[in-house]
Tab-separated table of C-alpha atoms in Angstrom:
chain	number	residue	atom	x	y	z
A	1	MET	CA	0.022	-0.019	0.014
A	2	SER	CA	1.726	3.144	-1.224
A	3	LEU	CA	1.227	6.259	-3.371
A	4	ALA	CA	1.761	6.101	-7.060
A	5	ASP	CA	5.010	7.271	-8.705
A	6	PRO	CA	4.110	10.823	-9.856
A	7	ALA	CA	6.740	10.731	-12.638
A	8	ARG	CA	5.075	7.670	-14.199
A	9	SER	CA	1.466	8.676	-13.564
A	10	ARG	CA	-1.087	10.788	-15.423
A	11	ALA	CA	-4.414	12.353	-14.496
A	12	LEU	CA	-7.111	13.764	-16.769
A	13	LEU	CA	-9.855	15.849	-15.139
A	14	ILE	CA	-12.869	16.700	-17.310
A	15	GLY	CA	-15.610	19.031	-16.139
A	16	THR	CA	-18.564	20.333	-18.142
A	17	ALA	CA	-20.341	23.101	-16.361
A	18	VAL	CA	-21.901	24.953	-19.311
A	19	TYR	CA	-24.195	23.435	-21.979
A	20	GLU	CA	-25.474	24.927	-25.218
A	21	ASP	CA	-28.555	22.736	-25.029
A	22	SER	CA	-31.191	24.536	-22.962
A	23	ALA	CA	-32.496	21.166	-21.751
A	24	LEU	CA	-29.261	20.674	-19.866
A	25	PRO	CA	-28.952	23.161	-16.968
A	26	ALA	CA	-25.586	24.676	-16.124
A	27	LEU	CA	-23.595	23.087	-13.261
A	28	ASP	CA	-21.530	25.890	-11.830
A	29	ALA	CA	-19.982	23.743	-9.081
A	30	VAL	CA	-18.342	21.502	-11.689
A	31	THR	CA	-15.783	24.202	-12.527
A	32	ASN	CA	-14.623	24.269	-8.948
A	33	ASN	CA	-14.662	20.483	-8.773
A	34	VAL	CA	-11.951	20.014	-11.393
A	35	THR	CA	-9.961	23.072	-10.378
A	36	ASP	CA	-9.754	22.084	-6.765
A	37	LEU	CA	-9.215	18.428	-7.464
A	38	ALA	CA	-6.242	19.282	-9.692
A	39	GLU	CA	-4.851	21.355	-6.825
A	40	VAL	CA	-5.094	18.409	-4.526
A	41	LEU	CA	-3.606	15.824	-6.935
A	42	THR	CA	-0.545	18.058	-7.549
A	43	SER	CA	-0.051	18.730	-3.792
A	44	PRO	CA	2.926	17.020	-2.095
A	45	TRP	CA	0.665	15.380	0.489
A	46	SER	CA	-1.409	13.768	-2.298
A	47	LEU	CA	-0.080	12.220	-5.494
A	48	GLY	CA	2.319	15.121	-6.027
A	49	LEU	CA	1.783	15.070	-9.782
A	50	PRO	CA	3.861	17.532	-11.829
A	51	PRO	CA	1.523	20.136	-13.362
A	52	GLY	CA	2.227	18.745	-16.799
A	53	HIS	CA	1.013	15.266	-15.678
A	54	CYS	CA	-2.393	16.538	-14.543
A	55	THR	CA	-4.548	17.829	-17.446
A	56	VAL	CA	-7.718	19.796	-16.807
A	57	LEU	CA	-10.390	20.200	-19.450
A	58	HIS	CA	-12.956	22.893	-18.692
A	59	ASP	CA	-16.160	22.682	-20.775
A	60	PRO	CA	-14.821	20.705	-23.696
A	61	GLY	CA	-16.936	21.109	-26.806
A	62	ALA	CA	-16.054	18.168	-29.015
A	63	VAL	CA	-15.566	14.471	-28.546
A	64	MET	CA	-12.297	14.735	-30.472
A	65	ASP	CA	-10.854	17.207	-27.896
A	66	VAL	CA	-11.510	14.814	-25.051
A	67	GLY	CA	-10.384	11.811	-27.041
A	68	GLU	CA	-6.962	13.189	-27.908
A	69	GLN	CA	-6.230	14.170	-24.291
A	70	LEU	CA	-7.473	10.823	-22.950
A	71	GLU	CA	-5.431	8.786	-25.414
A	72	ARG	CA	-2.335	10.855	-24.668
A	73	ALA	CA	-2.696	10.365	-20.903
A	74	ALA	CA	-3.471	6.633	-21.334
A	75	GLU	CA	-0.375	6.119	-23.498
A	76	GLN	CA	1.943	7.997	-21.201
A	77	ALA	CA	0.774	6.516	-17.892
A	78	GLU	CA	2.946	3.649	-16.591
A	79	ASP	CA	2.078	3.466	-12.914
A	80	LEU	CA	-1.300	5.179	-12.467
A	81	LEU	CA	-3.887	6.511	-14.845
A	82	LEU	CA	-6.644	8.561	-13.200
A	83	VAL	CA	-9.631	9.814	-15.148
A	84	TYR	CA	-12.243	12.052	-13.568
A	85	PHE	CA	-15.448	13.464	-15.045
A	86	ALA	CA	-18.085	15.777	-13.541
A	87	GLY	CA	-21.106	16.997	-15.495
A	88	HIS	CA	-24.348	15.591	-16.883
A	89	GLY	CA	-24.565	11.892	-17.432
A	90	LEU	CA	-27.099	10.889	-20.082
A	91	VAL	CA	-28.541	7.537	-21.074
A	92	ASP	CA	-29.680	6.708	-24.593
A	93	GLU	CA	-32.528	4.476	-25.724
A	94	ARG	CA	-30.313	1.384	-25.432
A	95	GLY	CA	-29.460	2.168	-21.845
A	96	GLU	CA	-25.860	3.160	-22.593
A	97	LEU	CA	-24.179	5.959	-20.634
A	98	HIS	CA	-22.932	9.148	-22.425
A	99	LEU	CA	-21.001	11.943	-20.775
A	100	GLY	CA	-22.280	15.392	-21.534
A	101	LEU	CA	-19.992	17.898	-23.267
A	102	ARG	CA	-20.636	21.638	-23.882
A	103	THR	CA	-22.067	20.917	-27.352
A	104	THR	CA	-24.028	17.759	-26.427
A	105	ARG	CA	-27.674	17.629	-27.497
A	106	SER	CA	-29.856	15.571	-25.276
A	107	GLY	CA	-31.932	14.490	-28.258
A	108	ARG	CA	-28.844	13.605	-30.337
A	109	LEU	CA	-26.631	11.700	-27.955
A	110	LYS	CA	-25.373	9.347	-30.606
A	111	TRP	CA	-23.634	12.174	-32.443
A	112	SER	CA	-22.914	14.749	-29.771
A	113	GLY	CA	-22.315	12.928	-26.485
A	114	LEU	CA	-19.131	11.196	-25.357
A	115	PRO	CA	-19.998	7.476	-25.255
A	116	PHE	CA	-18.680	5.855	-22.104
A	117	ALA	CA	-17.715	2.811	-24.166
A	118	HIS	CA	-14.981	4.937	-25.799
A	119	ILE	CA	-13.553	5.828	-22.428
A	120	ARG	CA	-13.631	2.216	-21.279
A	121	GLU	CA	-11.797	1.106	-24.416
A	122	CYS	CA	-9.123	3.726	-23.989
A	123	ILE	CA	-8.573	2.905	-20.375
A	124	ALA	CA	-8.375	-0.801	-21.115
A	125	GLY	CA	-5.619	-0.193	-23.639
A	126	SER	CA	-3.396	1.799	-21.333
A	127	PRO	CA	-0.117	0.259	-20.189
A	128	ALA	CA	-0.657	1.799	-16.749
A	129	ARG	CA	-0.346	-0.739	-13.937
A	130	ASN	CA	-3.322	0.770	-12.140
A	131	ARG	CA	-6.260	2.639	-13.594
A	132	VAL	CA	-8.748	4.751	-11.633
A	133	LEU	CA	-12.039	6.164	-12.992
A	134	ILE	CA	-14.071	8.613	-10.900
A	135	LEU	CA	-17.475	9.788	-12.254
A	136	ASP	CA	-19.579	12.439	-10.629
A	137	CYS	CA	-22.678	12.490	-12.806
A	138	CYS	CA	-26.209	11.190	-13.022
A	139	PHE	CA	-26.546	7.446	-13.750
A	140	SER	CA	-22.819	7.047	-13.225
A	141	GLY	CA	-23.399	3.617	-11.725
A	142	ARG	CA	-23.849	2.407	-15.270
A	143	ALA	CA	-20.073	2.755	-15.607
A	144	ILE	CA	-19.766	0.138	-12.819
A	145	GLU	CA	-21.700	-2.279	-15.045
A	146	ALA	CA	-19.771	-1.385	-18.144
A	147	MET	CA	-16.338	-1.734	-16.431
A	148	GLY	CA	-17.017	-5.030	-14.759
A	149	ASP	CA	-20.155	-7.005	-15.703
A	150	PRO	CA	-19.504	-9.262	-18.693
A	151	VAL	CA	-23.101	-9.754	-19.416
A	152	SER	CA	-24.208	-6.142	-18.919
A	153	VAL	CA	-26.272	-4.461	-21.633
A	154	ALA	CA	-23.742	-1.629	-21.499
A	155	SER	CA	-20.807	-3.954	-22.169
A	156	ALA	CA	-20.230	-7.407	-23.534
A	157	GLN	CA	-16.556	-7.423	-22.592
A	158	VAL	CA	-14.634	-8.875	-19.721
A	159	GLU	CA	-13.586	-6.995	-16.622
A	160	ILE	CA	-10.556	-4.750	-16.977
A	161	VAL	CA	-7.861	-6.072	-14.689
A	162	GLY	CA	-6.179	-3.481	-12.459
A	163	THR	CA	-9.050	-0.960	-12.620
A	164	TYR	CA	-10.851	0.802	-9.819
A	165	THR	CA	-14.116	2.648	-10.558
A	166	LEU	CA	-15.827	5.068	-8.109
A	167	THR	CA	-19.198	6.704	-8.963
A	168	SER	CA	-21.287	9.280	-7.271
A	169	THR	CA	-24.539	7.320	-7.624
A	170	SER	CA	-26.135	4.179	-8.961
A	171	ALA	CA	-27.037	3.146	-12.486
A	172	THR	CA	-30.629	4.485	-12.090
A	173	ALA	CA	-30.299	7.497	-9.757
A	174	PRO	CA	-29.503	11.162	-10.417
A	175	SER	CA	-26.529	12.795	-8.768
A	176	HIS	CA	-26.892	15.685	-6.306
A	177	THR	CA	-25.726	19.276	-5.987
A	178	ALA	CA	-26.869	21.714	-3.301
A	179	VAL	CA	-27.963	25.125	-4.587
A	180	GLY	CA	-25.115	27.657	-4.240
A	181	ALA	CA	-22.599	25.009	-3.068
A	182	ARG	CA	-18.993	25.370	-4.207
A	183	HIS	CA	-18.762	21.703	-5.175
A	184	THR	CA	-21.167	18.951	-6.123
A	185	THR	CA	-22.161	16.845	-3.126
A	186	PHE	CA	-20.026	13.784	-4.007
A	187	THR	CA	-16.834	15.617	-5.069
A	188	GLY	CA	-17.238	18.049	-2.157
A	189	ALA	CA	-17.156	15.146	0.325
A	190	LEU	CA	-14.190	13.655	-1.495
A	191	LEU	CA	-12.202	16.891	-1.417
A	192	GLU	CA	-13.034	17.452	2.249
A	193	LEU	CA	-11.676	14.081	3.139
A	194	LEU	CA	-8.482	14.506	1.100
A	195	ARG	CA	-7.838	17.982	2.489
A	196	SER	CA	-8.727	17.441	6.120
A	197	GLY	CA	-7.956	13.749	6.494
A	198	LEU	CA	-9.615	11.077	8.616
A	199	PRO	CA	-8.987	11.458	12.367
A	200	GLY	CA	-7.671	8.192	13.824
A	201	GLY	CA	-7.445	6.758	10.282
A	202	PRO	CA	-4.484	5.062	8.542
A	203	GLU	CA	-1.409	6.859	7.329
A	204	LEU	CA	-2.553	6.597	3.707
A	205	LEU	CA	-6.070	7.154	2.411
A	206	THR	CA	-6.670	4.119	0.129
A	207	PHE	CA	-9.786	3.975	-2.105
A	208	ARG	CA	-11.254	1.460	0.228
A	209	VAL	CA	-10.935	3.864	3.138
A	210	ILE	CA	-12.218	6.699	0.918
A	211	TYR	CA	-15.228	4.775	-0.232
A	212	GLU	CA	-16.266	3.615	3.193
A	213	HIS	CA	-16.032	7.171	4.483
A	214	LEU	CA	-18.012	8.584	1.553
A	215	LEU	CA	-20.647	5.870	1.995
A	216	ARG	CA	-21.136	6.635	5.701
A	217	THR	CA	-21.123	10.387	5.153
A	218	LEU	CA	-23.381	10.632	2.142
A	219	VAL	CA	-25.969	7.939	3.001
A	220	ALA	CA	-26.267	9.108	6.582
A	221	ASN	CA	-27.128	12.628	5.235
A	222	GLY	CA	-29.779	11.286	2.849
A	223	LYS	CA	-27.575	11.786	-0.293
A	224	PRO	CA	-27.257	9.362	-3.219
A	225	ARG	CA	-25.339	6.198	-2.436
A	226	PRO	CA	-21.858	6.040	-4.106
A	227	GLU	CA	-20.789	2.800	-5.734
A	228	GLN	CA	-17.454	1.173	-6.409
A	229	ARG	CA	-15.885	-1.698	-8.232
A	230	GLY	CA	-12.302	-2.838	-8.147
A	231	THR	CA	-10.326	-5.754	-9.475
A	232	LEU	CA	-7.562	-7.598	-7.645
A	233	THR	CA	-6.300	-5.222	-4.859
A	234	THR	CA	-6.956	-1.900	-6.599
A	235	ASP	CA	-9.015	-0.682	-3.669
A	236	GLN	CA	-5.730	-0.650	-1.726
A	237	LEU	CA	-4.369	2.108	-3.985
A	238	ALA	CA	-3.696	5.277	-1.996
A	239	LEU	CA	-4.777	8.708	-3.268
A	240	ALA	CA	-3.316	10.895	-0.535
A	241	ARG	CA	-1.625	10.914	2.834
A	242	ASN	CA	-3.957	11.203	5.841
A	243	ARG	CA	-3.610	14.863	6.880
A	244	ALA	CA	-5.553	14.479	10.133
A	245	PRO	CA	-3.498	14.179	13.283
A	246	ARG	CA	-2.783	10.559	14.096
A	247	LEU	CA	-3.280	9.558	17.740
A	248	PRO	CA	-0.072	8.678	19.618
A	249	ALA	CA	0.779	5.037	20.211
A	250	VAL	CA	0.435	3.665	23.722
A	251	PRO	CA	2.650	0.895	25.097
A	252	ALA	CA	1.038	-2.508	25.278
A	253	ASP	CA	1.465	-4.955	28.141
A	254	ASP	CA	4.403	-6.615	26.325
A	255	GLY	CA	6.211	-3.318	25.959
A	256	PHE	CA	5.644	-2.922	22.214
A	257	PRO	CA	3.713	0.162	21.077
A	258	VAL	CA	0.261	-0.277	19.522
A	259	PRO	CA	-1.901	2.410	17.938
A	260	SER	CA	-4.480	3.987	20.226
A	261	PRO	CA	-8.105	3.596	19.168
A	262	SER	CA	-9.742	6.769	18.042
A	263	PRO	CA	-12.361	8.284	20.331
A	264	SER	CA	-15.076	7.394	17.814
A	265	ASP	CA	-13.871	3.741	17.814
A	266	ALA	CA	-14.051	3.628	21.571
A	267	ARG	CA	-17.605	4.841	21.851
A	268	LYS	CA	-19.044	3.229	18.750
A	269	THR	CA	-20.454	0.034	20.153
A	270	VAL	CA	-24.126	-0.410	19.553
A	271	GLU	CA	-26.200	-3.034	21.370
A	272	PHE	CA	-29.664	-4.233	20.562
A	273	GLY	CA	-32.026	-6.624	22.331
A	274	ARG	CA	-31.477	-6.159	26.040
A	275	ASN	CA	-33.799	-3.307	26.884
A	276	ASP	CA	-36.619	-5.607	28.021
A	277	LEU	CA	-34.446	-8.441	29.320
A	278	GLU	CA	-35.225	-7.883	32.969
A	279	GLU	CA	-38.957	-8.026	32.442
A	280	SER	CA	-38.512	-11.203	30.423
A	281	VAL	CA	-36.551	-12.784	33.268
A	282	ARG	CA	-39.237	-11.922	35.786
A	283	ARG	CA	-41.923	-13.549	33.666
A	284	ARG	CA	-39.891	-16.700	33.179
A	285	LYS	CA	-39.198	-16.951	36.915
A	286	ALA	CA	-42.916	-16.583	37.720
A	287	LEU	CA	-43.730	-19.263	35.125
A	288	THR	CA	-41.090	-21.557	36.680
A	289	VAL	CA	-42.678	-21.250	40.180
A	290	VAL	CA	-46.171	-22.018	38.890
A	291	LEU	CA	-45.020	-24.960	36.866
A	292	ALA	CA	-43.068	-26.351	39.769
A	293	ALA	CA	-46.116	-26.178	42.066
A	294	LEU	CA	-48.310	-27.926	39.509
A	295	LEU	CA	-45.798	-30.652	38.882
A	296	LEU	CA	-45.333	-31.295	42.562
A	297	ALA	CA	-49.061	-31.446	43.246
A	298	GLY	CA	-49.484	-33.888	40.340
A	299	LEU	CA	-46.748	-36.180	41.638
A	300	VAL	CA	-48.191	-36.154	45.166
A	301	CYS	CA	-51.648	-37.078	43.904
A	302	ALA	CA	-50.259	-39.843	41.731
A	303	THR	CA	-48.298	-41.288	44.643
A	304	VAL	CA	-51.004	-41.086	47.355
A	305	LEU	CA	-54.273	-41.642	45.567
A	306	LEU	CA	-53.087	-44.168	42.934
A	307	LYS	CA	-51.185	-46.871	44.787
A	308	TRP	CA	-49.786	-48.657	41.766
A	309	ASP	CA	-46.178	-49.693	41.839
A	310	TRP	CA	-45.434	-48.358	38.376
A	311	GLN	CA	-46.921	-45.033	39.359
A	312	ALA	CA	-44.664	-44.878	42.351
A	313	VAL	CA	-41.730	-45.520	40.006
A	314	ALA	CA	-42.949	-42.864	37.630
A	315	ALA	CA	-43.368	-40.406	40.512
A	316	THR	CA	-39.821	-41.106	41.630
A	317	ALA	CA	-38.553	-40.573	38.100
A	318	GLY	CA	-40.542	-37.340	37.877
A	319	LEU	CA	-39.126	-36.108	41.157
A	320	ALA	CA	-35.621	-36.844	39.898
A	321	PHE	CA	-36.332	-34.968	36.711
A	322	PHE	CA	-38.129	-32.111	38.500
A	323	PRO	CA	-34.989	-30.183	39.771
A	324	VAL	CA	-33.445	-30.455	36.241
A	325	LEU	CA	-36.571	-28.972	34.732
A	326	ILE	CA	-36.652	-26.123	37.246
A	327	LEU	CA	-33.015	-25.291	36.647
A	328	TYR	CA	-33.519	-25.300	32.881
A	329	PHE	CA	-36.419	-22.868	32.987
A	330	TRP	CA	-34.721	-20.735	35.648
A	331	ALA	CA	-31.529	-20.435	33.571
A	332	TRP	CA	-33.423	-19.749	30.365
A	333	ASP	CA	-33.424	-16.049	30.899
A	334	ARG	CA	-31.550	-15.072	27.640
A	335	ARG	CA	-32.994	-13.173	24.757
A	336	ALA	CA	-31.468	-12.820	21.333
A	337	TYR	CA	-29.221	-9.772	21.219
A	338	MET	CA	-26.687	-8.262	18.904
A	339	VAL	CA	-23.628	-6.069	19.460
A	340	LEU	CA	-22.092	-4.073	16.607
A	341	THR	CA	-18.584	-2.714	16.779
A	342	ARG	CA	-16.213	-1.347	14.245
A	343	SER	CA	-14.501	-4.740	14.003
A	344	THR	CA	-17.183	-7.342	14.453
A	345	LEU	CA	-20.860	-8.271	14.297
A	346	SER	CA	-21.716	-10.378	17.367
A	347	PHE	CA	-25.037	-12.137	17.725
A	348	THR	CA	-26.407	-14.384	20.460
A	349	ASP	CA	-29.594	-16.393	20.133
A	350	GLY	CA	-32.122	-17.156	22.809
A	351	PHE	CA	-30.198	-20.154	24.093
A	352	GLY	CA	-26.958	-18.265	24.559
A	353	ARG	CA	-25.200	-19.548	21.452
A	354	LYS	CA	-22.978	-16.770	20.132
A	355	VAL	CA	-21.286	-16.002	16.888
A	356	ASP	CA	-18.628	-13.299	16.349
A	357	ILE	CA	-18.121	-12.370	12.647
A	358	PRO	CA	-15.367	-10.000	11.629
A	359	TRP	CA	-16.604	-7.431	9.180
A	360	PRO	CA	-13.994	-8.351	6.518
A	361	ASP	CA	-15.561	-11.800	6.292
A	362	VAL	CA	-19.013	-10.342	5.679
A	363	ASP	CA	-20.036	-10.078	2.073
A	364	PHE	CA	-23.133	-8.028	2.941
A	365	VAL	CA	-25.571	-7.414	5.762
A	366	GLY	CA	-28.991	-5.826	5.319
A	367	LEU	CA	-32.668	-5.723	6.151
A	368	LEU	CA	-35.296	-7.633	4.171
A	369	HIS	CA	-38.505	-5.851	5.029
A	370	THR	CA	-40.808	-8.336	3.384
A	371	PHE	CA	-39.785	-11.774	2.130
A	372	ASP	CA	-41.956	-14.699	0.873
A	373	ALA	CA	-40.236	-18.110	1.408
A	374	VAL	CA	-41.492	-21.348	-0.126
A	375	VAL	CA	-41.807	-23.872	2.715
A	376	GLY	CA	-42.987	-27.232	1.266
A	377	GLU	CA	-46.171	-26.398	-0.640
A	378	ASP	CA	-46.873	-23.273	1.394
A	379	ILE	CA	-45.615	-19.726	1.130
A	380	THR	CA	-44.526	-18.170	4.432
A	381	THR	CA	-44.124	-14.370	4.715
A	382	TYR	CA	-41.317	-13.079	6.807
A	383	LYS	CA	-40.977	-9.398	7.760
A	384	ASN	CA	-38.000	-7.288	8.849
A	385	LEU	CA	-35.284	-9.955	8.661
A	386	LEU	CA	-31.700	-9.170	9.495
A	387	VAL	CA	-29.810	-10.993	6.745
A	388	VAL	CA	-26.066	-11.712	6.476
A	389	ARG	CA	-24.070	-13.395	3.668
A	390	LEU	CA	-20.495	-14.383	4.292
A	391	GLY	CA	-17.679	-14.064	1.808
A	392	PRO	CA	-16.854	-17.035	-0.395
A	393	THR	CA	-13.682	-17.851	1.554
A	394	SER	CA	-15.155	-17.425	5.044
A	395	HIS	CA	-16.086	-20.315	7.269
A	396	ASP	CA	-19.437	-20.727	8.941
A	397	TYR	CA	-18.601	-19.081	12.274
A	398	GLY	CA	-21.250	-21.303	13.867
A	399	LEU	CA	-24.209	-19.661	12.031
A	400	SER	CA	-25.683	-23.040	11.189
A	401	LYS	CA	-26.078	-23.815	14.928
A	402	LEU	CA	-28.337	-20.821	15.683
A	403	THR	CA	-31.924	-21.562	16.491
A	404	TRP	CA	-33.532	-18.919	14.313
A	405	THR	CA	-33.425	-19.975	10.690
A	406	VAL	CA	-35.083	-19.665	7.289
A	407	PRO	CA	-34.005	-22.900	5.392
A	408	TYR	CA	-34.996	-21.371	2.067
A	409	LEU	CA	-32.476	-18.549	2.543
A	410	ARG	CA	-29.724	-20.835	3.689
A	411	GLY	CA	-30.011	-22.826	0.492
A	412	PHE	CA	-28.783	-19.734	-1.378
A	413	GLY	CA	-25.958	-18.962	1.119
A	414	TYR	CA	-27.884	-16.342	3.139
A	415	HIS	CA	-28.287	-16.383	6.937
A	416	ALA	CA	-31.295	-14.752	8.534
A	417	LEU	CA	-30.068	-13.982	12.053
A	418	CYS	CA	-33.434	-12.880	13.407
A	419	GLY	CA	-36.393	-10.556	12.980
A	420	LEU	CA	-36.157	-7.025	14.308
A	421	GLY	CA	-38.985	-7.822	16.696
A	422	ASP	CA	-36.794	-10.412	18.433
A	423	LEU	CA	-34.202	-7.704	19.048
A	424	SER	CA	-36.759	-5.075	20.198
A	425	ALA	CA	-34.793	-2.891	17.746
A	426	ASP	CA	-35.722	0.433	16.238
A	427	PRO	CA	-35.351	-0.206	12.484
A	428	VAL	CA	-34.016	3.300	11.850
A	429	LEU	CA	-31.436	3.123	14.577
A	430	LEU	CA	-30.352	-0.343	13.485
A	431	ARG	CA	-30.068	0.741	9.910
A	432	ASP	CA	-28.034	3.813	10.698
A	433	SER	CA	-25.701	1.826	12.983
A	434	ILE	CA	-25.081	-0.786	10.331
A	435	ILE	CA	-24.427	1.847	7.729
A	436	GLU	CA	-21.810	3.420	9.918
A	437	LEU	CA	-20.114	0.236	11.147
A	438	ALA	CA	-20.550	-2.124	8.204
A	439	GLY	CA	-19.752	0.507	5.570
A	440	PRO	CA	-20.106	-0.729	2.003
A	441	ARG	CA	-21.300	-4.133	3.174
A	442	TYR	CA	-24.727	-2.673	4.060
A	443	ARG	CA	-27.507	-3.307	1.565
A	444	THR	CA	-30.958	-1.836	1.529
A	445	ASN	CA	-34.091	-3.913	0.954
A	446	ASP	CA	-34.224	-3.032	-2.760
A	447	GLU	CA	-30.496	-3.686	-3.182
A	448	LEU	CA	-30.861	-7.099	-1.562
A	449	LEU	CA	-33.666	-8.037	-3.928
A	450	ASN	CA	-31.726	-6.777	-6.953
A	451	LEU	CA	-28.591	-8.636	-5.785
A	452	ASP	CA	-30.284	-11.970	-6.248
A	453	PRO	CA	-33.591	-12.474	-8.105
A	454	ARG	CA	-34.297	-15.493	-5.927
A	455	LEU	CA	-34.956	-13.170	-2.988
A	456	SER	CA	-37.832	-11.346	-4.731
């Protein structure tokens, strides 16, 4: 994990703020986007690119103008090729993404827009060891499909090895800009992170760290959800040094220094499911007393009134089993509960069986609000399920031993930990906590359904 070699790297920043087509409103913040991003990329605490290695195109008017600069940067880059675009993203009748230029006509995209397929082809042909594409435009998530999905309608080609793509929104959603803001929402959050750093974060801001921070920040504020796709270890590429003060190391018990946790790490532990535990324990204890009295009365009656030898034997066996039964009910005072930290998801079922799953081994976690499962010949409706899927190389972590299960889901590799009612959890608080702690592993209900058609 290191910064790219500035002498062997190139960046091309494209921003279209002004459009001749009246159907495409001006985006004043885009001009500041590319200007300020160029300043960051040429700064010594970021990539430190020489000015001649960072090309900025303001309001390009012709596809040829962009094409020449893109091909030049792609040919010259040996270590890192970074391409950034901000402006209008437009989709044609075939669902293909086009980037809007100053002369683009929304009704004539085929002839006036910059097809994303051209950018993809140029990036794929670059000798650069690493390639990064950042898009801040509407429907930019379609670039994720085009760069990586071999069966996508936007591309019938294989994934480009050594490429990382970061987009401001999904394939179907518009991007966002606050009225009067200096930057668009997505690029503004990116620049703020690069300039100010991440308190308590690592020494270098990799794209993985950057994406997780943008996801938490933007989604928590109700902004469009950014997306990413990377091949191999491209998400470990660093874009800048972390400018925030790093916390001093403290000596461990063995004398070796270890990094201190950040204040937010220390306080960010969220627990669900124990708020009505004491009342549950009281009810179970009362039930145990009543059950014990009834069993004792029954055994006395069986022994005194019915003087059969086998009944006496049965009564003796019952009396021997009776203390075990009492202890079982008395000890059964647990409820399902869950603890979320920055490192793990911990879940305990009603019988005290616990699983601790590190976040890196979680493929995704999310909430299925309504799900119809086929059970035999019947259809059972489940609501508000907390669903987890582990990564392909992760072991089971004991999930198969938990009592709460939906066999239909497990057949597809999904684990339904519990319903939100079993945790006595506020869905909004749980969602916000997972977004903050799970980062890009969180999936909404719609995203879960789109991830696998079998869930719908």
